[in-house]
Coordinates of N, CA, C and O in Angstrom, one line a residue:
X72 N 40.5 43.6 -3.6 CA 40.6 44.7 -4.5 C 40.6 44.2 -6.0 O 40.3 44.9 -6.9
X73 N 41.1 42.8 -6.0 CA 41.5 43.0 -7.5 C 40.1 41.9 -8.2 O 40.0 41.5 -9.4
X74 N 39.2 41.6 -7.2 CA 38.5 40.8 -7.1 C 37.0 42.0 -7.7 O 36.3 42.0 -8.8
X75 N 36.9 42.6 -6.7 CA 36.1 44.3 -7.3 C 36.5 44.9 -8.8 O 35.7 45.4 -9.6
X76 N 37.7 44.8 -9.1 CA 38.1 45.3 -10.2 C 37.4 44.2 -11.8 O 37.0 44.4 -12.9
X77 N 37.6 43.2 -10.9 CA 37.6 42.2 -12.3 C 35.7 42.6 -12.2 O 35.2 42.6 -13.3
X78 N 34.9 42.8 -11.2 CA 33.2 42.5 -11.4 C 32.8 43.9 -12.3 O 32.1 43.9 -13.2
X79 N 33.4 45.3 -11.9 CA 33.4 46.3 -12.0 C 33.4 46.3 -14.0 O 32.6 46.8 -14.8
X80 N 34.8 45.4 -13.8 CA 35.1 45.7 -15.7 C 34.1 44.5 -16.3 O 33.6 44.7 -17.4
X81 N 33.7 43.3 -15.8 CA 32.6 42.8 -16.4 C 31.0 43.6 -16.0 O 30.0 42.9 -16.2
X82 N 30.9 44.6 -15.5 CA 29.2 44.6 -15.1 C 29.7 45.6 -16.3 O 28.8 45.9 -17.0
X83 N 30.9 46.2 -16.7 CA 30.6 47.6 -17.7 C 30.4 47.0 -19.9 O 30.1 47.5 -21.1
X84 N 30.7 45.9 -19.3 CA 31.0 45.2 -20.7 C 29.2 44.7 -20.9 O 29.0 44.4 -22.1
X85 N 28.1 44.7 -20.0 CA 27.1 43.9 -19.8 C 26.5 45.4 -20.4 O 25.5 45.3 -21.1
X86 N 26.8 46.4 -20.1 CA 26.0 47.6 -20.0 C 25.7 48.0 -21.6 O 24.5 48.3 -22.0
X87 N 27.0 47.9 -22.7 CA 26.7 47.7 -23.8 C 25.5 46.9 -24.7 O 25.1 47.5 -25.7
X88 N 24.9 45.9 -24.4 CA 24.4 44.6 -24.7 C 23.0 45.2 -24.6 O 22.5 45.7 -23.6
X89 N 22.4 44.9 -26.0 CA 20.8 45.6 -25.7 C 19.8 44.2 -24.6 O 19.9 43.0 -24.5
X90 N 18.9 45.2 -24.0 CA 17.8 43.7 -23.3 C 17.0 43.1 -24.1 O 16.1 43.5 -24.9
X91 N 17.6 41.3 -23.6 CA 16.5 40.7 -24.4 C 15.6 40.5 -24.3 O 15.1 39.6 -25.0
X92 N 14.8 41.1 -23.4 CA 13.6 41.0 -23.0 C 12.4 41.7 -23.7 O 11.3 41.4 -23.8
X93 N 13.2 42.8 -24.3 CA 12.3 43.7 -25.5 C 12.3 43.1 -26.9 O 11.3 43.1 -27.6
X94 N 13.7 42.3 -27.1 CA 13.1 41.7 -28.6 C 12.6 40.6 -28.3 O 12.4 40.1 -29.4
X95 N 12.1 39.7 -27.2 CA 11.6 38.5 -27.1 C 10.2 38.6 -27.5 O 9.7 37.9 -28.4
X96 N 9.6 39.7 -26.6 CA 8.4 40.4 -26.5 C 7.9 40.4 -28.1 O 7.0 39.7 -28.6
X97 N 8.8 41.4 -29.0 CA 8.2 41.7 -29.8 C 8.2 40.7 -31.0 O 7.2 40.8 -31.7
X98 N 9.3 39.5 -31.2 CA 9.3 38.3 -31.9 C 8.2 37.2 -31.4 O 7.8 36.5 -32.3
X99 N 7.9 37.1 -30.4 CA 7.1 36.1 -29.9 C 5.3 36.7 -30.6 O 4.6 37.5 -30.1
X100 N 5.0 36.1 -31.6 CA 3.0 36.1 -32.1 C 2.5 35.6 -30.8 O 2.9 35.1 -29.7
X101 N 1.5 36.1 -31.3 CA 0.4 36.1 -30.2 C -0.2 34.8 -30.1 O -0.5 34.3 -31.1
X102 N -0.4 34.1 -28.8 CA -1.2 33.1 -29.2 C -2.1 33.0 -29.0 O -2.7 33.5 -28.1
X103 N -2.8 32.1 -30.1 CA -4.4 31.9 -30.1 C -5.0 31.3 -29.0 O -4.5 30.4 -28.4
X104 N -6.5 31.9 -28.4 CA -6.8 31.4 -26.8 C -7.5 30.1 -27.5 O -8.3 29.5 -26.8
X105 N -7.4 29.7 -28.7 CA -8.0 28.4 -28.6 C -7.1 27.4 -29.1 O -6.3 27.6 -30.0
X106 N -7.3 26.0 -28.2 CA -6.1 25.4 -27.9 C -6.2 24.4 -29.1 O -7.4 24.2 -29.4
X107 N -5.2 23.8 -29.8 CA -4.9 23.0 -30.6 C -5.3 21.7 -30.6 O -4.5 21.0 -30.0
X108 N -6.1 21.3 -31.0 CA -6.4 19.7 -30.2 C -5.6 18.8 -30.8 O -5.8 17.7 -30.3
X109 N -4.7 18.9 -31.6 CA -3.4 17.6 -31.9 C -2.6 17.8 -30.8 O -2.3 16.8 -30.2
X110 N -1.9 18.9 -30.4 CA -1.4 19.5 -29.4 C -1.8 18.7 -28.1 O -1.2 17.8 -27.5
X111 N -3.2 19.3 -27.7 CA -3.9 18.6 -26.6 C -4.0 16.9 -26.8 O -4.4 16.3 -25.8
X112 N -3.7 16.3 -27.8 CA -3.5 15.3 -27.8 C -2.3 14.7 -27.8 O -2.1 13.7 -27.0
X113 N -1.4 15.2 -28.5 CA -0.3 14.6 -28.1 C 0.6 14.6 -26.3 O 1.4 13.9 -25.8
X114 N -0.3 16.1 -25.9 CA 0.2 16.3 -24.6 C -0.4 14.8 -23.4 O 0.3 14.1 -22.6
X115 N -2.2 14.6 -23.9 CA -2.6 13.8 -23.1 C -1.5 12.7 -23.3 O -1.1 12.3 -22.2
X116 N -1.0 12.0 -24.4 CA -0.3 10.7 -24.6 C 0.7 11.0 -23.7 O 0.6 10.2 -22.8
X117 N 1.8 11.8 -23.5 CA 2.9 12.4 -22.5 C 3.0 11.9 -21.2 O 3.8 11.2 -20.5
X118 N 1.5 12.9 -21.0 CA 1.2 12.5 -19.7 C 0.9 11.5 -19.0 O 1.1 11.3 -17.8
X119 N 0.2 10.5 -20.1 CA -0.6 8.7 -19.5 C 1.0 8.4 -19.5 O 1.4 8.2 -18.3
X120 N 1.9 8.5 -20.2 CA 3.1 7.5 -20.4 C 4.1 8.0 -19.2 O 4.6 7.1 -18.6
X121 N 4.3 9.1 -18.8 CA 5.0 9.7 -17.8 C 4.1 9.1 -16.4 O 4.8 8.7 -15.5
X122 N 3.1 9.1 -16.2 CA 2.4 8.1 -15.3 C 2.6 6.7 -15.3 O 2.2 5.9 -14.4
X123 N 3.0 6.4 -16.3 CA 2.9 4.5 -16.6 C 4.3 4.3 -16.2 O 4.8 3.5 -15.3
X124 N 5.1 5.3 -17.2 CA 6.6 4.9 -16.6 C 7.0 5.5 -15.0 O 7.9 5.0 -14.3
X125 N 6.4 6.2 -14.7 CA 7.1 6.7 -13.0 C 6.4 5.4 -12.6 O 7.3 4.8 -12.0
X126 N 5.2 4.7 -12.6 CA 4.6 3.5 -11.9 C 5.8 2.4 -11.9 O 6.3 2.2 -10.8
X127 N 6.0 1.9 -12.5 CA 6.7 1.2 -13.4 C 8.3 1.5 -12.5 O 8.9 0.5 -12.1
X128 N 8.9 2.5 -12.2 CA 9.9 3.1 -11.3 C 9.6 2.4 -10.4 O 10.0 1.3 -10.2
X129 N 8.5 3.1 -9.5 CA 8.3 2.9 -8.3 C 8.0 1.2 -7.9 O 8.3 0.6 -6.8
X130 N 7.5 0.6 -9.0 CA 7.5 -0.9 -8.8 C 8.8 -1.4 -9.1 O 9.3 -2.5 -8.6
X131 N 9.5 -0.6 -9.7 CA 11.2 -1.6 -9.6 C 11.8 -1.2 -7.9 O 12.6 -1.9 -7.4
X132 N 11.4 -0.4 -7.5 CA 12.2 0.5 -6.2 C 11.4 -0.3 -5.0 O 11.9 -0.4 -3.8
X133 N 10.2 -1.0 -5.3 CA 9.4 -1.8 -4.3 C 8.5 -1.1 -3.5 O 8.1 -1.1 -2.3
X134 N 8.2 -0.4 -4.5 CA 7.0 1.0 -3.7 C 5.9 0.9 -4.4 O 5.7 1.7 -5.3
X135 N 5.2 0.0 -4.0 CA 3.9 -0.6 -4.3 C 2.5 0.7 -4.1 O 1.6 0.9 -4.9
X136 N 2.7 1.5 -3.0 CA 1.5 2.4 -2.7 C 1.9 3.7 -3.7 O 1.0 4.3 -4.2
X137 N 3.2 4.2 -3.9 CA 3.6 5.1 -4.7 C 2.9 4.9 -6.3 O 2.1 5.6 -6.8
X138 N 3.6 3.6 -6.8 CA 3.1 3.1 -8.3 C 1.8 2.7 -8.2 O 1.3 2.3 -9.2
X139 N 0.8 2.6 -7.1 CA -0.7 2.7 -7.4 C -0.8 4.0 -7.4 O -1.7 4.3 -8.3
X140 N -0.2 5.0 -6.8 CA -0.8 6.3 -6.9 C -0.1 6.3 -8.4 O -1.0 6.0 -9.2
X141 N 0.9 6.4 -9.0 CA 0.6 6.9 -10.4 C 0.0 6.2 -11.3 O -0.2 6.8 -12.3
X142 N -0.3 5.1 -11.3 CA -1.6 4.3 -11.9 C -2.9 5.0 -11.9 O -3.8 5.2 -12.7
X143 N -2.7 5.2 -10.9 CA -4.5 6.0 -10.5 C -4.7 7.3 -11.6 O -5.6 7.4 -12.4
X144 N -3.6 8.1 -11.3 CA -3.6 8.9 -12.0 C -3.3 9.3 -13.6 O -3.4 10.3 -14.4
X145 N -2.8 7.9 -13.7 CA -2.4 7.6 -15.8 C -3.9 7.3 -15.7 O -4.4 7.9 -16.6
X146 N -4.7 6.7 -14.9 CA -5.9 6.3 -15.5 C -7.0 7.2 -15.3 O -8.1 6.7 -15.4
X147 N -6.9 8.4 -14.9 CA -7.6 9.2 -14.4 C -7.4 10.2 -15.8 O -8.2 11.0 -15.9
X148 N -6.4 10.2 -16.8 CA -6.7 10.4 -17.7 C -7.1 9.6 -19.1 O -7.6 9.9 -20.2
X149 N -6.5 8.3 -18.5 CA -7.1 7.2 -20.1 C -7.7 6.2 -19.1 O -6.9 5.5 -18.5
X150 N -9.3 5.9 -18.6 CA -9.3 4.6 -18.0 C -8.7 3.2 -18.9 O -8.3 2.1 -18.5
X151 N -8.8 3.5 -20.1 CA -8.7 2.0 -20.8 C -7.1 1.9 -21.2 O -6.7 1.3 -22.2
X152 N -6.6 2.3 -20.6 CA -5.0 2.2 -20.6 C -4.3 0.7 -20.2 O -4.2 0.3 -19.0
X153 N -3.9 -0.1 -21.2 CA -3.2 -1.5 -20.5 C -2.6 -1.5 -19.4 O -2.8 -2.1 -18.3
X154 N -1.4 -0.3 -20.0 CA 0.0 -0.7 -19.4 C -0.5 -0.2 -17.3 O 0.0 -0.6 -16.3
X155 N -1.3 0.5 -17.4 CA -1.8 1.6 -16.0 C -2.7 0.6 -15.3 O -2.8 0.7 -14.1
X156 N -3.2 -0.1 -15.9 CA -4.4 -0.8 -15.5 C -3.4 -2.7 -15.0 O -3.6 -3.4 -14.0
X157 N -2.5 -3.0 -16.1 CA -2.0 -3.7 -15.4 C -1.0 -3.9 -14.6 O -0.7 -4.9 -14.0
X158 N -0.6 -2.7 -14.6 CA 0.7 -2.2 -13.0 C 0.0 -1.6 -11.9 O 0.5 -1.2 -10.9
X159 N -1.1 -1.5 -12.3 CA -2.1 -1.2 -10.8 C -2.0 -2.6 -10.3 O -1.6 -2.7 -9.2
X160 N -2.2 -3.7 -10.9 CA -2.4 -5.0 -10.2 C -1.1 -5.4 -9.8 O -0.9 -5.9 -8.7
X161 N -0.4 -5.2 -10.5 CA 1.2 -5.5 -10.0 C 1.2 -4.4 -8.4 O 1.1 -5.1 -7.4
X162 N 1.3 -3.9 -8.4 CA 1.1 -2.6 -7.0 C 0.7 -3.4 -6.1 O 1.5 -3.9 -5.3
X163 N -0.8 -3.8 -6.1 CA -1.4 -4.3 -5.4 C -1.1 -5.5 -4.6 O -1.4 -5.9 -3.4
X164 N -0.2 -6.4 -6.2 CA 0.2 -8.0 -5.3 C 1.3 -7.3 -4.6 O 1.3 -7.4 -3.3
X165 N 2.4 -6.4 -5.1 CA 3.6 -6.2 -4.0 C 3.1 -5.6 -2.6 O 3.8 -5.1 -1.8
X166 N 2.2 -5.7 -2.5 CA 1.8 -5.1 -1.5 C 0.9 -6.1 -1.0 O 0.3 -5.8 0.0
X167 N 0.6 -7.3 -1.5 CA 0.0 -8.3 -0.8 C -1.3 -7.9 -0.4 O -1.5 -7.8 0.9
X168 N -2.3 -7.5 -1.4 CA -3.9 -7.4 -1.5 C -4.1 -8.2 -2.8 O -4.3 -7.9 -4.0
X169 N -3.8 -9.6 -2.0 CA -4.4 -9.9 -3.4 C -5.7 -10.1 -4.1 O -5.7 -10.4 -5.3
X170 N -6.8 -10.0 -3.5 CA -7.8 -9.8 -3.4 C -8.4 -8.5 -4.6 O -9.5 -8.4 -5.3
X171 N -7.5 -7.9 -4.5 CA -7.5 -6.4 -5.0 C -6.8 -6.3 -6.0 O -7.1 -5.4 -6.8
X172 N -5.7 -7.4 -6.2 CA -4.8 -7.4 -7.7 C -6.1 -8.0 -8.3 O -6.7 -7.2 -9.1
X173 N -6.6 -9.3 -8.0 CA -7.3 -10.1 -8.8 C -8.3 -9.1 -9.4 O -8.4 -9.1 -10.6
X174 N -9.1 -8.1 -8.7 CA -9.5 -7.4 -9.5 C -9.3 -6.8 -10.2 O -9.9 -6.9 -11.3
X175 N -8.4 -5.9 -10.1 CA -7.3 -4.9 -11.5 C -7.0 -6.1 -12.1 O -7.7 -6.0 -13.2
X176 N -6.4 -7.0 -12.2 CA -5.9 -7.6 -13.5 C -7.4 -7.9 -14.4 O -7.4 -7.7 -15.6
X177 N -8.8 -8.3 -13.6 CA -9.6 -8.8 -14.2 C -10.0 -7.2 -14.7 O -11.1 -7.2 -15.3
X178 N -9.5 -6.3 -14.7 CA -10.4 -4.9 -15.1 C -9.0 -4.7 -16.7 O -9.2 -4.0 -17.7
X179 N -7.9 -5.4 -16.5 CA -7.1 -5.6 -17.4 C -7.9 -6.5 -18.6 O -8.0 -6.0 -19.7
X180 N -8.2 -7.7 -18.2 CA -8.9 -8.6 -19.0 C -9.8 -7.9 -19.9 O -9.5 -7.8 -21.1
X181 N -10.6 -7.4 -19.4 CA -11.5 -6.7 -19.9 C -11.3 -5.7 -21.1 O -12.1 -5.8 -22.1
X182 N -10.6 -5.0 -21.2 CA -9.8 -4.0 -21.8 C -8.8 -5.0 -23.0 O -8.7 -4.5 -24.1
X183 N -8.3 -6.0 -22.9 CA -7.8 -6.7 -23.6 C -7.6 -8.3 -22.9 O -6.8 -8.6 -22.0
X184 N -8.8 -9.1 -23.6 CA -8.8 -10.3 -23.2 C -7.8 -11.3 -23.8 O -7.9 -12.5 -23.9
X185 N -6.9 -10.6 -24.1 CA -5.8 -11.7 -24.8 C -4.8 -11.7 -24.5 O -3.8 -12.3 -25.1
X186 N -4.9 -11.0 -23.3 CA -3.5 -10.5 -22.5 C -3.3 -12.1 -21.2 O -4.0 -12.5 -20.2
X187 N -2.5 -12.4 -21.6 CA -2.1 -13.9 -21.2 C -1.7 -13.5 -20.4 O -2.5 -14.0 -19.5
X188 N -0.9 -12.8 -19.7 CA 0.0 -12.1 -18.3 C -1.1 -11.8 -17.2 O -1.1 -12.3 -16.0
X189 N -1.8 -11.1 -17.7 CA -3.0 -10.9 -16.7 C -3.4 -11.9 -16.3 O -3.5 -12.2 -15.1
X190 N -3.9 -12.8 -17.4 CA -5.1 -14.3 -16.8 C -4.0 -15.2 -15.9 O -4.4 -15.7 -14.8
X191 N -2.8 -15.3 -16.3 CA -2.0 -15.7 -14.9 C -1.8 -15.4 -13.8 O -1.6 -16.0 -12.8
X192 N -2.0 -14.1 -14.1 CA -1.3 -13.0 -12.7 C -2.5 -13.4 -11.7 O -2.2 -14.0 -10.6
X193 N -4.0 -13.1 -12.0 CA -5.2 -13.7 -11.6 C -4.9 -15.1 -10.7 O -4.8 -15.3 -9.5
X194 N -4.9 -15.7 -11.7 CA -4.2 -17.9 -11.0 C -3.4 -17.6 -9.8 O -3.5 -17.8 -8.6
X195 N -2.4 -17.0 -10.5 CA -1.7 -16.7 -9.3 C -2.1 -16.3 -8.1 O -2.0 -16.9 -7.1
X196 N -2.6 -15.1 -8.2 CA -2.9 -14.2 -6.8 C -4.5 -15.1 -6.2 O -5.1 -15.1 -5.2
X197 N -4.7 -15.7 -7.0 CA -6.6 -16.4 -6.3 C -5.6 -18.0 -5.7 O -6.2 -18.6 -4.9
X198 N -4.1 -18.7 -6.1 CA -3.4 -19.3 -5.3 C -3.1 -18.7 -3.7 O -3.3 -19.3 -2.7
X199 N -2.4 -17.0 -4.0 CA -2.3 -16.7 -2.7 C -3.2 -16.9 -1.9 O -3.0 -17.5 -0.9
X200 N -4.8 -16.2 -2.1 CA -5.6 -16.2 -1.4 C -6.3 -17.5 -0.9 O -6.9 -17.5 0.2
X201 N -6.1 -18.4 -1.6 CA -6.2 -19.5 -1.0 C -5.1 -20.3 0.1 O -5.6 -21.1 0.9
X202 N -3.7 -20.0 -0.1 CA -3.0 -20.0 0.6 C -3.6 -19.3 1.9 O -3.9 -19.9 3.0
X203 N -3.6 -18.3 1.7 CA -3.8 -17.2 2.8 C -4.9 -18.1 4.0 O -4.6 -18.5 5.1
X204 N -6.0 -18.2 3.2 CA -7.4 -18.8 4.0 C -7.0 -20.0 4.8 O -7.4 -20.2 6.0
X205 N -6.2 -20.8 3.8 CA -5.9 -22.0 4.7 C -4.7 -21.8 5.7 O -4.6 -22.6 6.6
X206 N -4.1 -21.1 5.7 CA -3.2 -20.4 6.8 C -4.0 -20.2 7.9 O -4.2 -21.0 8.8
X207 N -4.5 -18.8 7.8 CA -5.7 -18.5 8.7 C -6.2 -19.5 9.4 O -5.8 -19.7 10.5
X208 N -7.4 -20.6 8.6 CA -7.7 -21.7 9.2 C -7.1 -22.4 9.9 O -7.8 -22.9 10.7
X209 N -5.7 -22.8 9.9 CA -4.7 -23.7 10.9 C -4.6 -22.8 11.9 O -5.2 -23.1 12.9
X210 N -3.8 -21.6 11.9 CA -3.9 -20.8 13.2 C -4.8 -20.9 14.0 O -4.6 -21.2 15.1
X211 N -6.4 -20.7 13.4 CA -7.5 -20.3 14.2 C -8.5 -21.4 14.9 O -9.4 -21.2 15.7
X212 N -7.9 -22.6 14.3 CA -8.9 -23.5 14.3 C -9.2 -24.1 15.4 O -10.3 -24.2 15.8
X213 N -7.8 -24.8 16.0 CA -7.7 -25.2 17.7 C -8.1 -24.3 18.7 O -8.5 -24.7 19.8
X214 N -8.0 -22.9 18.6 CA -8.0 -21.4 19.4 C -8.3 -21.7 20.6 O -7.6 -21.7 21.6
X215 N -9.7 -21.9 20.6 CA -10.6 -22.4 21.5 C -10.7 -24.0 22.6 O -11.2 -24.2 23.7
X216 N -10.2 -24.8 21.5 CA -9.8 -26.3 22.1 C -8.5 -26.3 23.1 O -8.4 -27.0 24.1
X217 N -7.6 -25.5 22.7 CA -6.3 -25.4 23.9 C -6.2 -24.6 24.9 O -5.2 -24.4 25.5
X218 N -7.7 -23.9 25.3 CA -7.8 -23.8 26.5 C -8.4 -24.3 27.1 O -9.6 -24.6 26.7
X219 N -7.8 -24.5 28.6 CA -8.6 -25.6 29.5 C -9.3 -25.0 30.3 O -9.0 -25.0 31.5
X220 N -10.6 -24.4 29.7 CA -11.3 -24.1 30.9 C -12.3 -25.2 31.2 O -12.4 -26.2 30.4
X221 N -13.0 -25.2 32.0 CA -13.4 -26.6 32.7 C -14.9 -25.8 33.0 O -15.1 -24.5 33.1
X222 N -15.7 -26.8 33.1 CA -17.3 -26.3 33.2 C -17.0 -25.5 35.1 O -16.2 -25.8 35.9
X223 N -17.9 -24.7 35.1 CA -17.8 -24.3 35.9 C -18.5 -24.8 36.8 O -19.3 -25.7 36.5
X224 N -18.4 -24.4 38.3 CA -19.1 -25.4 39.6 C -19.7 -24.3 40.1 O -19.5 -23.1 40.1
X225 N -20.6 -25.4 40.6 CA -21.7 -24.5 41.1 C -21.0 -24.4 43.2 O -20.4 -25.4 43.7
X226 N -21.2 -23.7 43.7 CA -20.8 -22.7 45.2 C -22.0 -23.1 45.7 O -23.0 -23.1 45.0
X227 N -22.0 -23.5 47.3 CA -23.0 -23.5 47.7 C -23.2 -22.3 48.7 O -23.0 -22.4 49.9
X228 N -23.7 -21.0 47.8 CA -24.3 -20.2 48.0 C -26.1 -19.8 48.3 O -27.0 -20.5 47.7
X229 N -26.3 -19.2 48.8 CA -27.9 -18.9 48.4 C -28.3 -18.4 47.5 O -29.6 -18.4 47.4
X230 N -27.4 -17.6 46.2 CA -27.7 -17.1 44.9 C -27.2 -18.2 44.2 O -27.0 -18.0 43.1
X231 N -26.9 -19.2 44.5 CA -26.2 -20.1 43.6 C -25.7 -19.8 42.5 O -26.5 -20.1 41.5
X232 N -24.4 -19.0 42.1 CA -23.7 -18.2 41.7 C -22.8 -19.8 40.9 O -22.6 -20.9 41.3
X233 N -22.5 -19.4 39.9 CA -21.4 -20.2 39.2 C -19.8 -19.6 39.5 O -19.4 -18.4 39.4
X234 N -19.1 -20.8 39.9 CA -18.0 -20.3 39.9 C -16.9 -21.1 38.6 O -17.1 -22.2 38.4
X235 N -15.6 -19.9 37.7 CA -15.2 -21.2 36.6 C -14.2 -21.4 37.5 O -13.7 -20.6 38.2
X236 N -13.7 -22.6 37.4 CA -12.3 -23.0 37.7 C -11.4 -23.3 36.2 O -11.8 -24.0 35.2
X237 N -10.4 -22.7 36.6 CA -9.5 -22.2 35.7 C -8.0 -22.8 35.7 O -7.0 -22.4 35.1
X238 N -8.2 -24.0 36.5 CA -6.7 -25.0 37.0 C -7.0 -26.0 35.6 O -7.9 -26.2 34.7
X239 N -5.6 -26.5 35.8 CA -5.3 -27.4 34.4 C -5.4 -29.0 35.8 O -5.0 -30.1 35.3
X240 N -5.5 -29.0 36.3 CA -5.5 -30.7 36.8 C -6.1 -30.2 38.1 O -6.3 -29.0 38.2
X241 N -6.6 -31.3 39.2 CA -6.9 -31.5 40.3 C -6.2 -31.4 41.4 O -6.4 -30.9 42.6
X242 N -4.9 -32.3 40.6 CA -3.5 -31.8 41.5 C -2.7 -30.3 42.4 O -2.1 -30.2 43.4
X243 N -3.3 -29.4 41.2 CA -2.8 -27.9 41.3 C -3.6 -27.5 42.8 O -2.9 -26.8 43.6
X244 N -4.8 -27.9 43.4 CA -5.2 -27.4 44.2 C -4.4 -27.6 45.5 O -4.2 -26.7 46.3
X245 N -3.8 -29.1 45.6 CA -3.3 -29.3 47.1 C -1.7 -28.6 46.5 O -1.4 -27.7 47.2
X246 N -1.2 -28.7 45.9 CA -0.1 -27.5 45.3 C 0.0 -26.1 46.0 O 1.0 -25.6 46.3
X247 N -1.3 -25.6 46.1 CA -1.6 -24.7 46.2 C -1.9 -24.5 47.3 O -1.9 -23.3 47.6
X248 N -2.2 -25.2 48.1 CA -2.5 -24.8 49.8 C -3.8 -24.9 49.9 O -4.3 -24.7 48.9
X249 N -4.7 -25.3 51.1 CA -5.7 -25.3 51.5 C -6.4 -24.4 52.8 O -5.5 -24.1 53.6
X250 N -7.0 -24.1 53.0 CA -7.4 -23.2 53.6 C -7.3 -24.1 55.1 O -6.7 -23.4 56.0
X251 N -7.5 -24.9 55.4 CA -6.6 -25.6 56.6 C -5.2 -25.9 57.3 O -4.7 -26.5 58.2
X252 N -4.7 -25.1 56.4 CA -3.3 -25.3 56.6 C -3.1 -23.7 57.5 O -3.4 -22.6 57.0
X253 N -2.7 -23.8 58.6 CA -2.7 -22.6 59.5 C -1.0 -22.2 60.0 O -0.1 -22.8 60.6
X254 N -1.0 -21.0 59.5 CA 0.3 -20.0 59.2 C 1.1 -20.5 60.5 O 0.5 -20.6 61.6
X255 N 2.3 -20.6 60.4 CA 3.2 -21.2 61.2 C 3.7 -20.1 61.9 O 3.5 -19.0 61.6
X256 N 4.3 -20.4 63.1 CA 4.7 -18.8 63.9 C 6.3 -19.4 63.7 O 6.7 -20.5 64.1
X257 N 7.2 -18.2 63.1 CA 8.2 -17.9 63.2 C 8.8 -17.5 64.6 O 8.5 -16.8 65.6
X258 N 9.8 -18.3 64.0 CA 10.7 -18.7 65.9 C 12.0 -17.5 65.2 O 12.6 -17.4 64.2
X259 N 12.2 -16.4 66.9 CA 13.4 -15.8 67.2 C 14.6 -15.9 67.3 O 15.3 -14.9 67.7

């Protein structure tokens, strides 16, 4: 009850109070349908920087695919943007393409060849990739050499059919039983 009372005496105090919705209307000029271009300029700058810095977030947080997408999109309004063009490449190495930083940084270069950060970042990531290759290479190289498959023998068939043998020694055969060896009868 006293809860109703208290809303009652504030909805009657609101009733007084003219709407501001009528003088908004009539204070607010009209605006012009053609758009301001310092306006439209200062807005594009906003926007590249609010894209550069959320990148820039997302690369502190270790969200490499997030801060390419807003790279993409700072540069979808300024391609020739440093800061967008060189945190695309940073994206890319946290994410281990390096192949693909090396490109964005070199699309950095380009845009400003004096940018010393980039020409390293480059060294760098064409180190991983060479790392990488020779990695690759050691895993893959024996692949083939450490299995023992053995030329296969020929069956004395009438299609003379190749058969592979697939044993690691000579030994494994009598290991294995011979077809002469005749099944024992279990005793009661």
């Amino acid at each position: 009850k006293v809860i109703t009372e208290y809303l009652e005496a504030d909805a009657e105090d609101f009733d007084d109070m003219p709407d501001s919705d009528d003088e908004e209307k009539d204070a607010e000029p009209e605006k012009s349908k053609e758009k301001d271009p310092e306006i439209e300029k200062k807005s594009l700058a906003l926007q590249i920087a609010a894209f550069s810095n959320q990148a820039i977030c997302h690369l502190k947080l270790q969200d490499g695919i997030q801060a390419l997408k807003a790279c993409e999109m700072a540069l979808k309004l300024d391609p020739q943007n440093i800061k967008a063009l060189f945190r695309r490449g940073q994206a890319a190495e946290m994410s281990q393409e390096w192949e693909d930083a090396i490109g964005y940084y070199k699309a950095t270069l380009e845009v400003d060849p004096k940018n010393v950060t980039a020409a390293n970042k480059i060294k760098f990531c064409r180190n991983k990739v060479q790392t990488f290759k020779q990695a690759q290479k050691k895993k893959y190289a024996n692949m083939f050499e450490r299995t023992n498959f053995k030329e296969p023998e020929k069956v004395d068939t009438d299609d003379n059919k190749l058969k592979p043998d697939f044993s690691d020694s000579e030994d494994e055969e009598e290991a294995v039983g011979s077809d002469n060896d005749a099944p024992q009868a279990m005793e009661a």
